[in-house]
Amino acid sequence: MTTHTTVTDLSTPVLGTALVPQADTKQTGKDFTSDQEVRWCPGCGDYAVLKAVQGFLPDLGLRRENIVFVSGIGCSSRFPYYLDTYGMHSIHGRAPSIATGIATAREDLSVWVVTGDGDALSIGGNHLIHALRRNVNMTILLFNNRIYGLTKGQYSPTSEAGKITKSTPMGSVDHPFNPVSLTLGAEASFVARTIDSDRKHLTSVLAAAAAHRGTSLVEIYQNCPIFNDGAFDAIKNPDTKADAIIPLVHGEQIRFGATLEDGQGHKCLVRDSGGGVRVAEVSEVAAEEILVHDAHNPDPTLAFAISRLTDSGYLNQSPIGIFRQVLRPTYDDQAREQVALSGGQGDLQALIDGGDVWTVDA
Amino acid sequence: MTVTPEKPIEQVERVIIRFAGDSGDGMQLTGDRFTQETAVFGNDLATFPSFPAEIRAPQGTIPGVSSFQLHFASRDILTPGDHPDVLVAMNPAALKANVDDLRKGAVIIVDTHDFTTRNLAKAGYADNPLDGDSLADYQVHALDLTGMTIEAVKEFGLSRKDAARSKNMYSLGLLSWMYGRPVEGTIDYVSTKFARKPDVRDANIAAFKAGYHFGETTEAFAVSYQVKPAEAPKGRYRNITGNLALSYGLVAAGRLADLPVFLGAYPITPASDILHELSKHKAFGVTTFQAEDEIAGIGGAIGASYAGHLGVTSTSGPGVSLKAEAMGLAVMLELPLVVVDVQRGGPSTGLPTKTEQADLLQAMFGRNGEAPLPVVAAQSPADCFDAAVEACRIAVTYRTPVMLLSDGYLANGSEPWRLPDVAALPPIEAGFATGPNHVSTAKDAKTGEETETADFWPYLRDPETLARPWAPPGTAGLEHRVGGLEKADGHGNISYDPANHDYMVRTRQAKVDGVRVPDLEVDDPSGAARMLVIGWGSTYGPIGAGVRRVRDRGLDVAQVHLRHLNPFPRNLGEILKRYDKVVVPEMNLGQLSLLLRAKYLVDAESRTNVRGMPFGAEEMEKILLESLADLGITQPGTADVLTAEEALR
């Protein structure tokens, strides 16, 4: 990992899984598959993510018993039941707080949170932003299908304004959250966005997220075929996705759209005069004006500006990739360090006998 | 500094002193120091701090008055006392707010400095009470304590305002002389506290000594008093508040169970001191997590318990409301967890700094579904230690969340604590699962051959305790999933089966019902009582004091006090049926009596007080006498029997 812009020099490990025991033998996806029947709707994007995670975990090379998946409530939160690791399917919105307890108590565990747009951004919004602020060593997979599935189709905090659902027959009047903007605002140290159907990209983001020490937030666009089918068609359709996806690769120019002779897109991102970022034609700007993505920039301003290029209505355009990846001290490492520095040799009798003590001789 | 016994010393059995002033006047500190001096001297004591919820309520007003009451005696006592013998009032509001509580003939020491027209008006006095005869029933010492303090510390070059701040130390010095308190502890305390501010340190010590010498030399005080040390069981003692004892109990339980303690908490009055205290004890492996809210506090604790730590969350009533759903999760997960509820006046924000015990039914039932959990209550400040250890023991042994009830009176009040010998405390067995606990058989579809595999069933119970195995992550082969959805008996997979749900609901209840708690021992010295008084929590002291008073009148009354509210002790039903009348005094509207009536079909008589204050001994005596009168039992002889004895209670 490149650490040229590390915010603070760390004496603690910089790899997310550094203190987690490695498996003795090579594992396969089957080792991580529980005996439970998967019960998502046919065609649900969750299947693809589950497959990708089951395929990815063996590559992580950790002992299965040292991996914990914690979830909240919602369709995606059934995830832990299908993985043969330790797991907890908890209560609505609270998984980040439970995971904080687990990660702080045990440095030898790889802790994952599986959540959805309603779970993480509505009922559990507070826990999400505080986990990110504290930078607890865990990876949060935020499945965003822009709808409530398990409660059968109400609009979610990421649904586009005006959405007609069971609870909004005249259209919703809520303005949606942009999860990446929100989490960058909470000063998350790792923020990425990927797509359920792009297994290769999803897996590469999972690898980077797991390797990151601190809270990694991965927003996964995930299609709900029952209540919000087609929400991500523009970025999945081969005819439109080149224009819809703004790919973010650290160290590379941000270009997209139909390719030019140099093999890269004809559109690019440049800074605009108002301090933000805009889309421009490559042919109309100087080469040095084209933004080169720097995920390691300690200042999140530019990452935030890029996140604003996500459509808040129907998704015709969205930056995809790792927005931000910087190192700063984690809550759990520091909390454990304080305990360790205290020596652990507390004398209970001396504690009890402290203060002004007097003796009564019968 | 030594007492020069030029003035006569009068022996007294007991004294109740109340220090009262503006909330910035340092009355809590003054009371604390006098208490420490008194504790070291060897008196039995009980304290009652009372302060507004506002950090600095409007200066000079009645709502801004902060007070600290101390009852100390040469015999054992049970309450902070009803009617002070001495009031130290630092301003008109402090006098007005407290004078009606005094016994006739009480001593009032007033700092006249703030008795200005403006401050008298703020306190609601039309005329200066020091001038008229409205205080004729009391011995009033009107002294310019502030002025004398400024004079005493002038050599330290402090501003007039800063100099005046030492007036609490001046009055502490005066009272220390009056009651022959040892003063070295206070001088050491001030020296340490202000070690980095030598001028403030020296001014405070000078003011303290000046107050002491003023007592010795002034003609205003003709005598000083002596309260001899109380007889107490042999041992080493310290004075301790409920919150501190409870914190030590949690630290001790971690040691006894050989588990790191993890406290997840959000600051809330009057429980915050537990968070503050535990954050100091990292050397005992204690981790404290100041969460973003009450829910995250318990969430973190549940996560830590899942990971093999002893998870604890501490709060007050409003926080318990917020934690309810997570407590239900802990019931379903069947993991050890201790939820500390330091109760305060409710509902809603209620009376944050006042006491009440109205969360009992919330503790019992305040969750969706059938979600039983054991409930343990502390009965006195020092008892918070034992109650905390007991709550942890049950949580770990039975893999269950446990509600530990304290309240504002116990949390901030203090009493002497006979120090336990740590080595004599019984260990708590964590007993983590270490390997498979079940054998599954499978038939090969082709060969028809049966194979056996050892596996792990997270909901296979201990037949004795009905506890499920505790298998923290990191143990190979025991990978399993838990969660809030109903689990199948044994293997623990999700189950919507009606019969399984019925079984699991009844089994979780049976587990809590089966928690082993000691039988009750009734206190009934004559064995002739027809009436039983039963309580729980912090009413222990007032009930005990009321019972003593009634017995001193020659009447019989039996007393029993509950540490365990869920499950109740096995012999409780039999005890209740033994008496013609059962009286239940509570600081709520009859929550324990409701439970006793429902469970045992007894006509438990509820007597309640929800004033945000503990029952007084006199008030309790009156309640008990009325209830006895209903039974046709009245005092033998004349009403003034044992008046002298009564004064000791």
Short mmCIF file of C-alpha atoms in Angstrom, two decimals, chain B residues 220-644:
data_model
loop_
_atom_site.label_atom_id
_atom_site.label_comp_id
_atom_site.label_asym_id
_atom_site.label_seq_id
_atom_site.Cartn_x
_atom_site.Cartn_y
_atom_site.Cartn_z
CA ALA B 220 -20.03 32.69 70.01
CA PHE B 221 -19.57 28.95 70.56
CA ALA B 222 -19.50 27.99 74.19
CA VAL B 223 -18.93 24.27 73.77
CA SER B 224 -17.72 21.75 71.26
CA TYR B 225 -19.13 18.29 70.88
CA GLN B 226 -17.77 14.82 70.83
CA VAL B 227 -19.35 11.89 69.03
CA LYS B 228 -17.42 8.81 70.02
CA PRO B 229 -16.45 6.21 67.43
CA ALA B 230 -19.14 3.64 66.75
CA GLU B 231 -18.78 0.00 67.58
CA ALA B 232 -18.48 -2.00 64.41
CA PRO B 233 -17.39 -5.49 63.42
CA LYS B 234 -13.63 -5.94 63.40
CA GLY B 235 -12.06 -5.06 60.10
CA ARG B 236 -10.71 -2.41 57.82
CA TYR B 237 -13.12 0.25 56.59
CA ARG B 238 -13.37 3.09 54.16
CA ASN B 239 -16.18 5.44 53.31
CA ILE B 240 -17.62 4.75 49.86
CA THR B 241 -20.37 5.98 47.53
CA GLY B 242 -22.65 3.60 45.66
CA ASN B 243 -21.27 4.43 42.22
CA LEU B 244 -17.72 3.82 43.37
CA ALA B 245 -18.62 0.55 45.12
CA LEU B 246 -20.52 -0.59 42.04
CA SER B 247 -17.54 0.21 39.80
CA TYR B 248 -15.22 -1.74 42.08
CA GLY B 249 -17.67 -4.62 42.02
CA LEU B 250 -17.47 -4.73 38.21
CA VAL B 251 -13.67 -4.63 38.29
CA ALA B 252 -13.64 -7.38 40.93
CA ALA B 253 -16.06 -9.54 38.94
CA GLY B 254 -13.79 -9.30 35.90
CA ARG B 255 -10.94 -10.56 38.04
CA LEU B 256 -13.03 -13.31 39.64
CA ALA B 257 -14.16 -14.52 36.21
CA ASP B 258 -10.72 -13.95 34.66
CA LEU B 259 -12.45 -11.95 31.92
CA PRO B 260 -11.58 -8.50 30.62
CA VAL B 261 -14.39 -6.06 31.44
CA PHE B 262 -15.79 -3.96 28.58
CA LEU B 263 -18.03 -1.04 29.52
CA GLY B 264 -20.03 0.61 26.74
CA ALA B 265 -21.76 3.73 28.04
CA TYR B 266 -23.14 7.13 27.16
CA PRO B 267 -22.91 9.85 29.82
CA ILE B 268 -26.09 10.21 31.87
CA THR B 269 -26.88 11.46 35.37
CA PRO B 270 -26.57 9.82 37.89
CA ALA B 271 -24.64 6.93 36.28
CA SER B 272 -21.74 8.78 34.62
CA ASP B 273 -19.40 8.28 37.56
CA ILE B 274 -19.32 4.57 36.78
CA LEU B 275 -17.95 5.38 33.31
CA HIS B 276 -15.47 7.84 34.84
CA GLU B 277 -14.32 5.36 37.46
CA LEU B 278 -13.93 2.36 35.17
CA SER B 279 -11.98 4.44 32.66
CA LYS B 280 -9.27 4.70 35.35
CA HIS B 281 -8.82 0.96 35.68
CA LYS B 282 -7.21 -0.12 32.45
CA ALA B 283 -4.55 -1.83 34.57
CA PHE B 284 -7.28 -4.34 35.43
CA GLY B 285 -7.92 -5.00 31.75
CA VAL B 286 -10.99 -2.78 31.75
CA THR B 287 -11.88 -1.15 28.44
CA THR B 288 -14.34 1.75 28.43
CA PHE B 289 -16.12 2.82 25.28
CA GLN B 290 -17.89 6.18 25.42
CA ALA B 291 -20.43 5.49 22.73
CA GLU B 292 -22.28 7.88 20.42
CA ASP B 293 -25.56 7.02 22.12
CA GLU B 294 -27.17 4.66 24.62
CA ILE B 295 -27.87 2.05 21.97
CA ALA B 296 -24.28 1.97 20.79
CA GLY B 297 -23.22 1.63 24.43
CA ILE B 298 -25.07 -1.63 24.82
CA GLY B 299 -24.24 -2.63 21.23
CA GLY B 300 -20.53 -2.38 21.98
CA ALA B 301 -21.01 -4.35 25.20
CA ILE B 302 -22.90 -7.11 23.36
CA GLY B 303 -20.15 -7.24 20.75
CA ALA B 304 -17.50 -7.49 23.46
CA SER B 305 -19.43 -10.26 25.24
CA TYR B 306 -19.76 -12.14 21.96
CA ALA B 307 -15.99 -11.78 21.62
CA GLY B 308 -15.45 -13.27 25.09
CA HIS B 309 -15.26 -10.24 27.34
CA LEU B 310 -17.55 -9.36 30.23
CA GLY B 311 -19.81 -6.79 28.56
CA VAL B 312 -21.38 -4.13 30.77
CA THR B 313 -23.44 -1.05 29.98
CA SER B 314 -24.32 1.58 32.57
CA THR B 315 -27.12 4.11 32.37
CA SER B 316 -30.23 5.55 34.00
CA GLY B 317 -33.91 5.06 33.17
CA PRO B 318 -34.07 7.05 29.91
CA GLY B 319 -31.08 5.07 28.66
CA VAL B 320 -32.72 1.77 29.59
CA SER B 321 -35.66 2.77 27.40
CA LEU B 322 -33.29 3.25 24.48
CA LYS B 323 -31.46 -0.01 25.15
CA ALA B 324 -34.61 -2.10 25.32
CA GLU B 325 -34.37 -3.59 21.83
CA ALA B 326 -30.72 -4.49 22.30
CA MET B 327 -31.51 -6.09 25.66
CA GLY B 328 -34.02 -8.25 23.82
CA LEU B 329 -31.27 -9.22 21.39
CA ALA B 330 -29.05 -10.20 24.33
CA VAL B 331 -31.90 -12.33 25.69
CA MET B 332 -32.10 -14.08 22.32
CA LEU B 333 -28.32 -14.41 21.92
CA GLU B 334 -28.04 -15.76 25.47
CA LEU B 335 -24.74 -14.04 26.13
CA PRO B 336 -23.49 -12.60 29.45
CA LEU B 337 -24.25 -8.91 29.81
CA VAL B 338 -24.82 -6.60 32.77
CA VAL B 339 -27.09 -3.59 32.35
CA VAL B 340 -26.66 -1.13 35.21
CA ASP B 341 -29.63 1.17 35.80
CA VAL B 342 -28.90 3.93 38.30
CA GLN B 343 -32.51 5.02 38.62
CA ARG B 344 -33.61 8.64 38.82
CA GLY B 345 -36.93 10.45 38.93
CA GLY B 346 -39.00 9.82 35.81
CA PRO B 347 -40.77 9.60 33.43
CA SER B 348 -38.87 11.08 30.49
CA THR B 349 -36.09 13.41 31.63
CA GLY B 350 -37.89 13.65 34.97
CA LEU B 351 -35.68 14.60 37.90
CA PRO B 352 -32.14 13.78 36.77
CA THR B 353 -30.44 14.45 40.10
CA LYS B 354 -33.15 13.03 42.35
CA THR B 355 -33.80 9.46 43.35
CA GLU B 356 -36.67 7.09 42.59
CA GLN B 357 -37.13 3.36 42.14
CA ALA B 358 -39.76 3.41 39.42
CA ASP B 359 -37.84 1.38 36.81
CA LEU B 360 -38.58 -2.01 38.39
CA LEU B 361 -41.34 -2.96 35.99
CA GLN B 362 -39.32 -1.63 33.08
CA ALA B 363 -36.44 -3.85 34.21
CA MET B 364 -38.78 -6.80 34.49
CA PHE B 365 -40.86 -6.38 31.36
CA GLY B 366 -39.66 -3.45 29.30
CA ARG B 367 -38.93 -5.37 26.10
CA ASN B 368 -40.98 -6.75 23.23
CA GLY B 369 -41.98 -10.39 23.43
CA GLU B 370 -41.33 -12.70 26.35
CA ALA B 371 -37.86 -11.45 27.23
CA PRO B 372 -37.14 -12.40 30.85
CA LEU B 373 -33.89 -11.50 32.51
CA PRO B 374 -32.62 -11.68 36.07
CA VAL B 375 -32.92 -8.49 38.13
CA VAL B 376 -30.62 -7.71 41.06
CA ALA B 377 -30.88 -4.63 43.30
CA ALA B 378 -28.38 -3.02 45.67
CA GLN B 379 -29.66 -1.91 49.07
CA SER B 380 -27.02 0.51 50.34
CA PRO B 381 -24.01 2.39 48.94
CA ALA B 382 -21.46 -0.20 50.08
CA ASP B 383 -23.77 -3.05 49.08
CA CYS B 384 -23.43 -1.90 45.44
CA PHE B 385 -20.14 -3.83 45.42
CA ASP B 386 -21.72 -7.15 46.33
CA ALA B 387 -24.72 -6.55 44.08
CA ALA B 388 -22.45 -5.88 41.09
CA VAL B 389 -20.45 -9.05 41.71
CA GLU B 390 -23.69 -11.01 42.03
CA ALA B 391 -25.09 -9.57 38.77
CA CYS B 392 -21.91 -10.56 36.94
CA ARG B 393 -21.95 -14.02 38.49
CA ILE B 394 -25.47 -14.65 37.24
CA ALA B 395 -24.74 -13.17 33.80
CA VAL B 396 -21.72 -15.37 33.24
CA THR B 397 -23.10 -18.54 34.82
CA TYR B 398 -26.42 -18.43 32.98
CA ARG B 399 -25.31 -16.65 29.76
CA THR B 400 -27.93 -13.98 30.13
CA PRO B 401 -28.29 -10.24 30.34
CA VAL B 402 -28.83 -9.17 33.97
CA MET B 403 -30.36 -5.91 35.13
CA LEU B 404 -28.53 -4.37 38.09
CA LEU B 405 -30.61 -1.69 39.81
CA SER B 406 -29.14 1.12 41.86
CA ASP B 407 -30.54 4.64 42.26
CA GLY B 408 -29.49 8.23 42.73
CA TYR B 409 -29.62 7.97 46.52
CA LEU B 410 -27.26 4.99 46.58
CA ALA B 411 -25.08 6.35 43.76
CA ASN B 412 -24.13 9.59 45.48
CA GLY B 413 -24.74 8.68 49.11
CA SER B 414 -21.96 7.09 51.13
CA GLU B 415 -21.40 4.91 54.15
CA PRO B 416 -18.55 3.00 55.77
CA TRP B 417 -17.62 -0.13 53.83
CA ARG B 418 -16.00 -3.05 55.56
CA LEU B 419 -13.35 -4.00 53.04
CA PRO B 420 -13.68 -7.50 51.63
CA ASP B 421 -10.77 -9.89 51.44
CA VAL B 422 -10.43 -10.41 47.72
CA ALA B 423 -8.95 -13.87 48.13
CA ALA B 424 -12.09 -14.99 49.93
CA LEU B 425 -14.46 -14.02 47.10
CA PRO B 426 -15.66 -17.09 45.18
CA PRO B 427 -14.46 -17.31 41.58
CA ILE B 428 -16.86 -17.00 38.64
CA GLU B 429 -16.49 -19.74 36.02
CA ALA B 430 -16.53 -18.40 32.46
CA GLY B 431 -16.22 -21.93 31.04
CA PHE B 432 -15.86 -21.16 27.34
CA ALA B 433 -16.75 -23.89 24.88
CA THR B 434 -13.56 -25.50 23.64
CA GLY B 435 -14.72 -28.21 21.27
CA PRO B 436 -17.65 -30.03 19.67
CA ASN B 437 -20.59 -30.82 21.93
CA HIS B 438 -22.68 -32.94 19.61
CA VAL B 439 -22.43 -35.87 17.19
CA SER B 440 -24.35 -35.76 13.92
CA THR B 441 -25.02 -38.85 11.86
CA ALA B 442 -25.38 -38.73 8.11
CA LYS B 443 -26.30 -41.45 5.65
CA ASP B 444 -24.35 -41.64 2.43
CA ALA B 445 -26.93 -41.57 -0.40
CA LYS B 446 -25.02 -44.09 -2.50
CA THR B 447 -23.57 -46.58 -0.04
CA GLY B 448 -26.18 -46.21 2.68
CA GLU B 449 -23.32 -46.09 5.13
CA GLU B 450 -23.82 -44.01 8.26
CA THR B 451 -21.08 -41.64 9.26
CA GLU B 452 -20.74 -39.72 12.47
CA THR B 453 -19.29 -36.23 12.74
CA ALA B 454 -18.63 -34.23 15.84
CA ASP B 455 -20.05 -30.74 15.54
CA PHE B 456 -20.95 -27.73 17.59
CA TRP B 457 -24.52 -26.88 18.55
CA PRO B 458 -24.65 -23.38 19.97
CA TYR B 459 -28.08 -23.87 21.56
CA LEU B 460 -27.45 -27.20 23.25
CA ARG B 461 -27.97 -26.40 26.91
CA ASP B 462 -26.36 -27.31 30.18
CA PRO B 463 -29.03 -29.50 31.81
CA GLU B 464 -28.43 -27.92 35.22
CA THR B 465 -28.43 -24.21 34.41
CA LEU B 466 -30.09 -24.35 30.95
CA ALA B 467 -27.21 -22.07 29.85
CA ARG B 468 -26.00 -22.44 26.28
CA PRO B 469 -22.31 -22.73 25.45
CA TRP B 470 -20.29 -19.52 25.15
CA ALA B 471 -18.01 -19.89 22.14
CA PRO B 472 -16.21 -16.66 21.30
CA PRO B 473 -14.72 -16.33 17.79
CA GLY B 474 -11.23 -17.70 17.37
CA THR B 475 -12.06 -21.26 18.38
CA ALA B 476 -11.64 -23.54 15.37
CA GLY B 477 -14.53 -25.86 14.60
CA LEU B 478 -17.08 -23.90 16.64
CA GLU B 479 -17.99 -21.41 13.88
CA HIS B 480 -21.65 -20.61 14.31
CA ARG B 481 -24.20 -17.87 13.69
CA VAL B 482 -26.37 -16.20 16.29
CA GLY B 483 -28.95 -13.50 15.91
CA GLY B 484 -32.26 -11.99 16.85
CA LEU B 485 -34.38 -14.39 14.82
CA GLU B 486 -35.80 -17.35 16.71
CA LYS B 487 -33.34 -20.21 16.86
CA ALA B 488 -34.05 -23.90 16.70
CA ASP B 489 -33.41 -25.73 19.93
CA GLY B 490 -29.99 -27.34 19.81
CA HIS B 491 -28.40 -26.59 16.46
CA GLY B 492 -29.50 -22.95 16.56
CA ASN B 493 -30.42 -22.44 12.92
CA ILE B 494 -33.28 -20.04 12.15
CA SER B 495 -36.59 -21.69 12.92
CA TYR B 496 -40.15 -20.52 12.36
CA ASP B 497 -41.56 -23.78 13.66
CA PRO B 498 -44.48 -23.09 16.06
CA ALA B 499 -43.61 -25.89 18.47
CA ASN B 500 -39.96 -24.84 18.56
CA HIS B 501 -40.85 -21.22 19.32
CA ASP B 502 -43.16 -22.33 22.11
CA TYR B 503 -40.38 -24.50 23.51
CA MET B 504 -37.72 -21.80 23.24
CA VAL B 505 -39.88 -19.10 24.86
CA ARG B 506 -40.65 -21.41 27.77
CA THR B 507 -37.05 -22.53 28.03
CA ARG B 508 -35.65 -19.00 28.18
CA GLN B 509 -38.18 -18.29 30.94
CA ALA B 510 -37.30 -21.52 32.75
CA LYS B 511 -33.62 -20.61 32.63
CA VAL B 512 -34.25 -17.28 34.36
CA ASP B 513 -36.73 -18.82 36.80
CA GLY B 514 -34.10 -21.40 37.67
CA VAL B 515 -31.34 -18.97 38.60
CA ARG B 516 -30.19 -20.02 42.04
CA VAL B 517 -30.66 -17.27 44.59
CA PRO B 518 -30.31 -17.60 48.34
CA ASP B 519 -33.37 -18.01 50.52
CA LEU B 520 -34.51 -14.99 52.48
CA GLU B 521 -34.01 -14.70 56.20
CA VAL B 522 -36.71 -12.73 57.95
CA ASP B 523 -35.67 -10.32 60.68
CA ASP B 524 -38.26 -10.86 63.41
CA PRO B 525 -36.46 -10.78 66.78
CA SER B 526 -39.51 -11.54 68.91
CA GLY B 527 -40.93 -14.08 66.51
CA ALA B 528 -44.32 -12.68 67.38
CA ALA B 529 -44.83 -10.23 64.52
CA ARG B 530 -48.11 -10.36 62.62
CA MET B 531 -46.99 -7.80 60.06
CA LEU B 532 -44.13 -8.08 57.56
CA VAL B 533 -42.55 -5.09 55.89
CA ILE B 534 -40.81 -5.95 52.63
CA GLY B 535 -38.77 -3.72 50.37
CA TRP B 536 -36.07 -3.71 47.73
CA GLY B 537 -33.21 -1.43 46.79
CA SER B 538 -32.37 1.78 48.60
CA THR B 539 -35.40 1.75 50.91
CA TYR B 540 -33.40 -0.71 53.02
CA GLY B 541 -32.05 2.03 55.29
CA PRO B 542 -35.30 3.95 55.87
CA ILE B 543 -37.30 0.74 56.35
CA GLY B 544 -34.74 -0.53 58.84
CA ALA B 545 -34.80 2.76 60.73
CA GLY B 546 -38.61 2.79 60.77
CA VAL B 547 -38.71 -0.80 62.01
CA ARG B 548 -36.32 0.04 64.85
CA ARG B 549 -38.48 2.94 65.95
CA VAL B 550 -41.59 0.77 65.95
CA ARG B 551 -39.87 -1.98 67.89
CA ASP B 552 -38.65 0.59 70.40
CA ARG B 553 -42.30 1.32 71.06
CA GLY B 554 -42.68 -2.28 72.09
CA LEU B 555 -44.41 -3.37 68.91
CA ASP B 556 -43.53 -6.40 66.81
CA VAL B 557 -42.82 -6.08 63.12
CA ALA B 558 -40.93 -8.41 60.80
CA GLN B 559 -38.66 -7.16 58.05
CA VAL B 560 -37.25 -8.71 54.91
CA HIS B 561 -35.44 -7.08 52.02
CA LEU B 562 -35.05 -8.34 48.44
CA ARG B 563 -31.73 -8.42 46.62
CA HIS B 564 -33.19 -10.62 43.87
CA LEU B 565 -36.28 -9.28 42.09
CA ASN B 566 -36.15 -11.86 39.32
CA PRO B 567 -36.32 -14.62 40.13
CA PHE B 568 -37.65 -14.08 43.63
CA PRO B 569 -36.11 -16.25 46.36
CA ARG B 570 -37.75 -19.68 46.54
CA ASN B 571 -39.08 -19.18 50.07
CA LEU B 572 -40.65 -15.77 49.46
CA GLY B 573 -44.17 -17.07 48.87
CA GLU B 574 -44.11 -19.09 52.05
CA ILE B 575 -42.82 -16.09 54.04
CA LEU B 576 -45.52 -13.76 52.70
CA LYS B 577 -48.27 -16.19 53.68
CA ARG B 578 -47.01 -16.34 57.26
CA TYR B 579 -48.17 -12.82 58.11
CA ASP B 580 -51.55 -11.22 58.57
CA LYS B 581 -50.34 -8.13 56.78
CA VAL B 582 -47.62 -7.40 54.26
CA VAL B 583 -46.54 -3.77 53.79
CA VAL B 584 -44.46 -2.70 50.80
CA PRO B 585 -42.89 0.78 51.01
CA GLU B 586 -41.50 1.94 47.66
CA MET B 587 -40.35 5.10 45.89
CA ASN B 588 -42.77 4.45 43.02
CA LEU B 589 -46.49 3.85 42.78
CA GLY B 590 -46.40 0.25 43.96
CA GLN B 591 -44.37 -1.77 41.48
CA LEU B 592 -43.06 -4.48 43.81
CA SER B 593 -46.43 -4.80 45.47
CA LEU B 594 -47.96 -5.36 42.02
CA LEU B 595 -45.49 -8.17 41.38
CA LEU B 596 -46.07 -9.75 44.79
CA ARG B 597 -49.83 -9.58 44.38
CA ALA B 598 -49.65 -11.11 40.90
CA LYS B 599 -47.27 -13.88 41.78
CA TYR B 600 -48.31 -14.85 45.29
CA LEU B 601 -51.95 -13.68 45.53
CA VAL B 602 -51.21 -11.80 48.75
CA ASP B 603 -52.94 -8.59 49.75
CA ALA B 604 -49.67 -6.65 49.77
CA GLU B 605 -50.26 -3.12 51.00
CA SER B 606 -48.43 -0.53 48.95
CA ARG B 607 -47.09 2.59 50.69
CA THR B 608 -45.33 4.98 48.39
CA ASN B 609 -43.42 8.23 48.06
CA VAL B 610 -42.38 9.79 44.74
CA ARG B 611 -40.95 13.08 45.92
CA GLY B 612 -37.51 12.36 44.50
CA MET B 613 -36.28 11.90 48.08
CA PRO B 614 -35.72 8.79 50.15
CA PHE B 615 -38.25 8.01 52.87
CA GLY B 616 -37.42 9.56 56.21
CA ALA B 617 -37.16 7.36 59.30
CA GLU B 618 -40.00 9.24 60.96
CA GLU B 619 -42.15 8.97 57.85
CA MET B 620 -41.51 5.23 57.70
CA GLU B 621 -42.34 4.83 61.39
CA LYS B 622 -45.65 6.58 60.81
CA ILE B 623 -46.46 4.30 57.87
CA LEU B 624 -45.71 1.19 59.88
CA LEU B 625 -47.67 2.40 62.90
CA GLU B 626 -50.69 3.10 60.70
CA SER B 627 -50.51 -0.33 59.13
CA LEU B 628 -50.18 -1.96 62.54
CA ALA B 629 -53.18 0.04 63.75
CA ASP B 630 -55.19 -1.41 60.86
CA LEU B 631 -54.43 -4.79 62.36
CA GLY B 632 -55.64 -3.51 65.73
CA ILE B 633 -52.11 -3.37 67.07
CA THR B 634 -51.37 -0.15 68.93
CA GLN B 635 -48.65 1.01 71.20
CA PRO B 636 -48.81 -0.27 74.75
CA GLY B 637 -48.84 2.47 77.40
CA THR B 638 -48.42 6.15 76.78
CA ALA B 639 -47.14 7.73 73.64
CA ASP B 640 -43.98 9.12 75.17
CA VAL B 641 -42.45 5.77 76.03
CA LEU B 642 -38.84 5.60 74.95
CA THR B 643 -38.69 9.14 73.68
CA ALA B 644 -35.08 9.35 74.68
#
